[in-house]
One Martini backbone bead per residue (centre of mass of N, CA, C, O) as a GRO file, in nm:
protein
  210
    1MET     BB    1   0.107   0.036   0.007
    2GLN     BB    2   0.029   0.353  -0.062
    3LEU     BB    3   0.060   0.705   0.084
    4GLY     BB    4  -0.111   1.040   0.085
    5VAL     BB    5  -0.071   1.386  -0.002
    6ILE     BB    6  -0.228   1.717   0.020
    7PHE     BB    7  -0.173   1.974  -0.085
    8PRO     BB    8  -0.220   2.294   0.055
    9THR     BB    9  -0.316   2.524  -0.155
   10VAL     BB   10  -0.519   2.739  -0.026
   11GLU     BB   11  -0.320   2.741   0.303
   12ILE     BB   12   0.033   2.772   0.244
   13GLY     BB   13   0.112   2.998   0.078
   14PRO     BB   14   0.404   3.189  -0.068
   15ASP     BB   15   0.650   3.054   0.122
   16PRO     BB   16   0.906   2.842   0.013
   17GLY     BB   17   0.999   2.745   0.308
   18ALA     BB   18   0.699   2.595   0.371
   19ILE     BB   19   0.666   2.416   0.074
   20ARG     BB   20   0.960   2.250   0.151
   21ALA     BB   21   0.869   2.191   0.467
   22TYR     BB   22   0.611   2.011   0.380
   23ALA     BB   23   0.729   1.818   0.204
   24GLN     BB   24   0.983   1.706   0.330
   25ALA     BB   25   0.773   1.591   0.578
   26ALA     BB   26   0.632   1.411   0.412
   27GLU     BB   27   0.853   1.217   0.371
   28ALA     BB   28   0.980   1.141   0.614
   29LEU     BB   29   0.719   1.022   0.733
   30GLY     BB   30   0.648   0.803   0.442
   31TYR     BB   31   0.520   0.935   0.217
   32ASP     BB   32   0.476   0.862  -0.150
   33ASP     BB   33   0.269   1.140  -0.223
   34LEU     BB   34   0.178   1.439  -0.421
   35MET     BB   35  -0.118   1.652  -0.428
   36THR     BB   36  -0.234   1.890  -0.691
   37TYR     BB   37  -0.400   2.136  -0.774
   38ASP     BB   38  -0.593   2.352  -1.025
   39HIS     BB   39  -0.566   2.680  -1.124
   40VAL     BB   40  -0.514   2.985  -1.300
   41LEU     BB   41  -0.817   3.098  -1.232
   42GLY     BB   42  -1.022   3.342  -1.109
   43VAL     BB   43  -1.322   3.437  -0.986
   44ASP     BB   44  -1.611   3.619  -0.886
   45PRO     BB   45  -1.868   3.561  -0.693
   46ALA     BB   46  -2.051   3.779  -0.866
   47TRP     BB   47  -2.081   3.609  -1.092
   48PRO     BB   48  -2.353   3.515  -1.256
   49ASP     BB   49  -2.446   3.192  -1.092
   50TRP     BB   50  -2.219   3.127  -0.933
   51ARG     BB   51  -2.068   2.775  -0.810
   52GLY     BB   52  -1.781   2.766  -0.752
   53PRO     BB   53  -1.567   2.655  -0.476
   54TYR     BB   54  -1.376   2.918  -0.648
   55THR     BB   55  -1.229   3.195  -0.684
   56ASN     BB   56  -1.013   3.484  -0.636
   57ALA     BB   57  -0.912   3.426  -0.294
   58HIS     BB   58  -0.758   3.150  -0.447
   59ALA     BB   59  -0.492   3.010  -0.424
   60PHE     BB   60  -0.244   2.918  -0.662
   61HIS     BB   61  -0.040   2.672  -0.792
   62GLU     BB   62   0.171   2.619  -1.032
   63PRO     BB   63   0.255   2.275  -1.086
   64PHE     BB   64   0.519   2.246  -1.247
   65VAL     BB   65   0.682   2.468  -1.095
   66LEU     BB   66   0.641   2.359  -0.831
   67PHE     BB   67   0.760   2.029  -0.910
   68GLY     BB   68   1.051   2.171  -0.982
   69TYR     BB   69   1.098   2.249  -0.724
   70LEU     BB   70   1.038   1.966  -0.556
   71ALA     BB   71   1.265   1.823  -0.660
   72ALA     BB   72   1.474   1.922  -0.519
   73CYS     BB   73   1.350   1.891  -0.208
   74THR     BB   74   1.347   1.595  -0.288
   75LYS     BB   75   1.388   1.196  -0.330
   76ARG     BB   76   1.075   1.023  -0.340
   77LEU     BB   77   0.831   1.169  -0.417
   78GLN     BB   78   0.536   1.183  -0.560
   79LEU     BB   79   0.409   1.398  -0.845
   80THR     BB   80   0.082   1.486  -0.860
   81ALA     BB   81  -0.151   1.582  -1.055
   82GLY     BB   82  -0.507   1.676  -0.895
   83VAL     BB   83  -0.588   1.807  -1.184
   84LEU     BB   84  -0.545   1.906  -1.437
   85VAL     BB   85  -0.679   2.130  -1.730
   86LEU     BB   86  -0.577   2.041  -1.970
   87PRO     BB   87  -0.760   2.174  -2.257
   88GLN     BB   88  -0.678   2.478  -2.184
   89ARG     BB   89  -0.442   2.420  -2.279
   90GLN     BB   90  -0.137   2.305  -2.449
   91THR     BB   91   0.006   2.072  -2.569
   92ALA     BB   92   0.280   2.088  -2.623
   93LEU     BB   93   0.362   2.232  -2.349
   94VAL     BB   94   0.270   2.002  -2.142
   95ALA     BB   95   0.489   1.837  -2.237
   96LYS     BB   96   0.732   2.003  -2.161
   97GLN     BB   97   0.660   2.025  -1.872
   98ALA     BB   98   0.670   1.715  -1.784
   99ALA     BB   99   0.892   1.616  -1.904
  100GLN     BB  100   1.090   1.835  -1.704
  101VAL     BB  101   0.951   1.716  -1.430
  102ASP     BB  102   1.046   1.388  -1.518
  103LEU     BB  103   1.379   1.494  -1.533
  104LEU     BB  104   1.442   1.612  -1.212
  105SER     BB  105   1.291   1.352  -1.057
  106GLY     BB  106   1.302   1.081  -1.177
  107GLY     BB  107   1.067   0.990  -1.221
  108ARG     BB  108   0.767   1.140  -1.078
  109LEU     BB  109   0.555   1.176  -1.228
  110ARG     BB  110   0.211   1.243  -1.257
  111LEU     BB  111  -0.077   1.272  -1.451
  112GLY     BB  112  -0.362   1.464  -1.361
  113VAL     BB  113  -0.667   1.467  -1.570
  114GLY     BB  114  -0.939   1.712  -1.693
  115VAL     BB  115  -1.225   1.955  -1.763
  116GLY     BB  116  -1.372   2.068  -1.559
  117TRP     BB  117  -1.590   2.381  -1.485
  118ASN     BB  118  -1.452   2.687  -1.556
  119ALA     BB  119  -1.587   2.868  -1.828
  120VAL     BB  120  -1.421   3.106  -1.775
  121GLU     BB  121  -1.157   3.020  -1.791
  122TYR     BB  122  -1.137   2.921  -2.077
  123ALA     BB  123  -1.212   3.234  -2.188
  124GLY     BB  124  -0.898   3.319  -2.103
  125LEU     BB  125  -0.727   3.042  -2.262
  126GLY     BB  126  -0.914   2.995  -2.590
  127GLN     BB  127  -1.090   2.837  -2.484
  128THR     BB  128  -1.365   2.572  -2.518
  129PHE     BB  129  -1.608   2.447  -2.265
  130ALA     BB  130  -1.778   2.215  -2.512
  131ARG     BB  131  -1.503   2.054  -2.611
  132ARG     BB  132  -1.348   1.866  -2.369
  133GLY     BB  133  -1.399   1.639  -2.425
  134ARG     BB  134  -1.282   1.588  -2.752
  135ARG     BB  135  -0.994   1.727  -2.656
  136ILE     BB  136  -0.862   1.519  -2.428
  137GLU     BB  137  -0.801   1.310  -2.625
  138GLY     BB  138  -0.639   1.408  -2.858
  139GLN     BB  139  -0.397   1.502  -2.627
  140ILE     BB  140  -0.351   1.184  -2.507
  141ALA     BB  141  -0.200   1.103  -2.789
  142LEU     BB  142  -0.028   1.295  -2.833
  143LEU     BB  143   0.165   1.308  -2.560
  144ARG     BB  144   0.270   1.042  -2.601
  145ALA     BB  145   0.432   1.083  -2.859
  146LEU     BB  146   0.620   1.316  -2.731
  147TRP     BB  147   0.724   1.123  -2.532
  148THR     BB  148   0.834   0.893  -2.733
  149GLN     BB  149   0.898   1.060  -3.049
  150PRO     BB  150   1.098   1.264  -3.182
  151LEU     BB  151   0.885   1.274  -3.396
  152VAL     BB  152   0.596   1.446  -3.495
  153THR     BB  153   0.243   1.380  -3.591
  154GLY     BB  154  -0.024   1.604  -3.561
  155GLN     BB  155  -0.368   1.689  -3.436
  156VAL     BB  156  -0.552   1.939  -3.241
  157ASP     BB  157  -0.754   2.120  -3.372
  158GLU     BB  158  -0.527   2.415  -3.399
  159GLU     BB  159  -0.300   2.175  -3.346
  160ARG     BB  160   0.022   2.140  -3.516
  161ILE     BB  161   0.213   1.882  -3.597
  162VAL     BB  162   0.508   1.876  -3.787
  163LYS     BB  163   0.763   1.733  -3.754
  164SER     BB  164   0.822   1.679  -3.417
  165GLY     BB  165   0.984   1.757  -3.098
  166ILE     BB  166   1.095   1.716  -2.807
  167ASN     BB  167   1.366   1.827  -2.583
  168PRO     BB  168   1.377   1.632  -2.333
  169LEU     BB  169   1.304   1.359  -2.253
  170PRO     BB  170   1.136   1.138  -2.027
  171VAL     BB  171   1.198   0.926  -1.839
  172GLN     BB  172   0.880   0.827  -1.887
  173ARG     BB  173   0.791   0.589  -2.172
  174PRO     BB  174   0.534   0.729  -2.044
  175ILE     BB  175   0.350   0.957  -1.889
  176PRO     BB  176   0.151   0.904  -1.677
  177ILE     BB  177  -0.241   0.884  -1.689
  178TRP     BB  178  -0.487   1.047  -1.484
  179PHE     BB  179  -0.853   1.020  -1.402
  180GLY     BB  180  -1.045   1.271  -1.283
  181GLY     BB  181  -1.378   1.154  -1.203
  182ALA     BB  182  -1.728   1.049  -1.178
  183ALA     BB  183  -1.844   1.051  -1.464
  184ASP     BB  184  -1.927   0.831  -1.727
  185PRO     BB  185  -1.684   1.015  -1.937
  186VAL     BB  186  -1.470   0.985  -1.744
  187LEU     BB  187  -1.506   0.646  -1.706
  188ASP     BB  188  -1.478   0.592  -1.972
  189ARG     BB  189  -1.205   0.680  -2.043
  190MET     BB  190  -1.060   0.545  -1.846
  191ALA     BB  191  -1.058   0.274  -1.956
  192ARG     BB  192  -0.919   0.365  -2.261
  193LEU     BB  193  -0.679   0.577  -2.166
  194GLY     BB  194  -0.577   0.490  -1.825
  195ASP     BB  195  -0.349   0.483  -1.599
  196GLY     BB  196  -0.586   0.557  -1.376
  197TRP     BB  197  -0.752   0.724  -1.063
  198LEU     BB  198  -0.898   1.020  -0.920
  199ALA     BB  199  -1.073   1.082  -0.690
  200PRO     BB  200  -1.316   1.315  -0.600
  201ARG     BB  201  -1.416   1.580  -0.460
  202LEU     BB  202  -1.712   1.680  -0.404
  203ASP     BB  203  -1.724   1.984  -0.478
  204GLN     BB  204  -1.577   1.918  -0.756
  205GLU     BB  205  -1.844   1.746  -0.809
  206ARG     BB  206  -2.074   1.961  -0.772
  207ALA     BB  207  -1.972   2.137  -1.019
  208THR     BB  208  -1.918   1.939  -1.262
  209ARG     BB  209  -2.282   1.885  -1.263
  210ALA     BB  210  -2.421   2.210  -1.248
   0.00000   0.00000   0.00000
């Protein structure tokens, strides 16, 4: 059995020393995994009909930057994004960032992904909320190709890669991809495409179903 801790994303604050101390304490206590959440933009709770559990008052550390820092502060702790809202991000950039974290950590990255629930955030990042389910399936195939092949040709929506690749490649080829969520389409994707499943928090699941 492996045991993990959830990084106190919205509680820990901006002090790098506190972040380092938390991760090192978790590792010293024998925990195997540290998982963190992802949001790029926080929304004003006065937004009409806002039902999300998080707002602009909640601080979120960017997962890849955080994991790059923690890779140097820890020795064996697995680093899990739980979950990265993949469809609102550029696929090739995610492949590059994830590969770099995996390399710097010695193969300790687990990439949890999900479709998210925050339509305002999608708009701010230039992606279409309504097609996020279809988009993530194409992204998974392209990510795995980029992590295992020196040159890749593929396309997801308007993102077109022609005989190009990332360098350096990750230690894990491919990096494990786990799916977060509990709605039927998520479970179907996990069974077809995933390496594992991350159970959702109840507040996140309520927001997803809203």
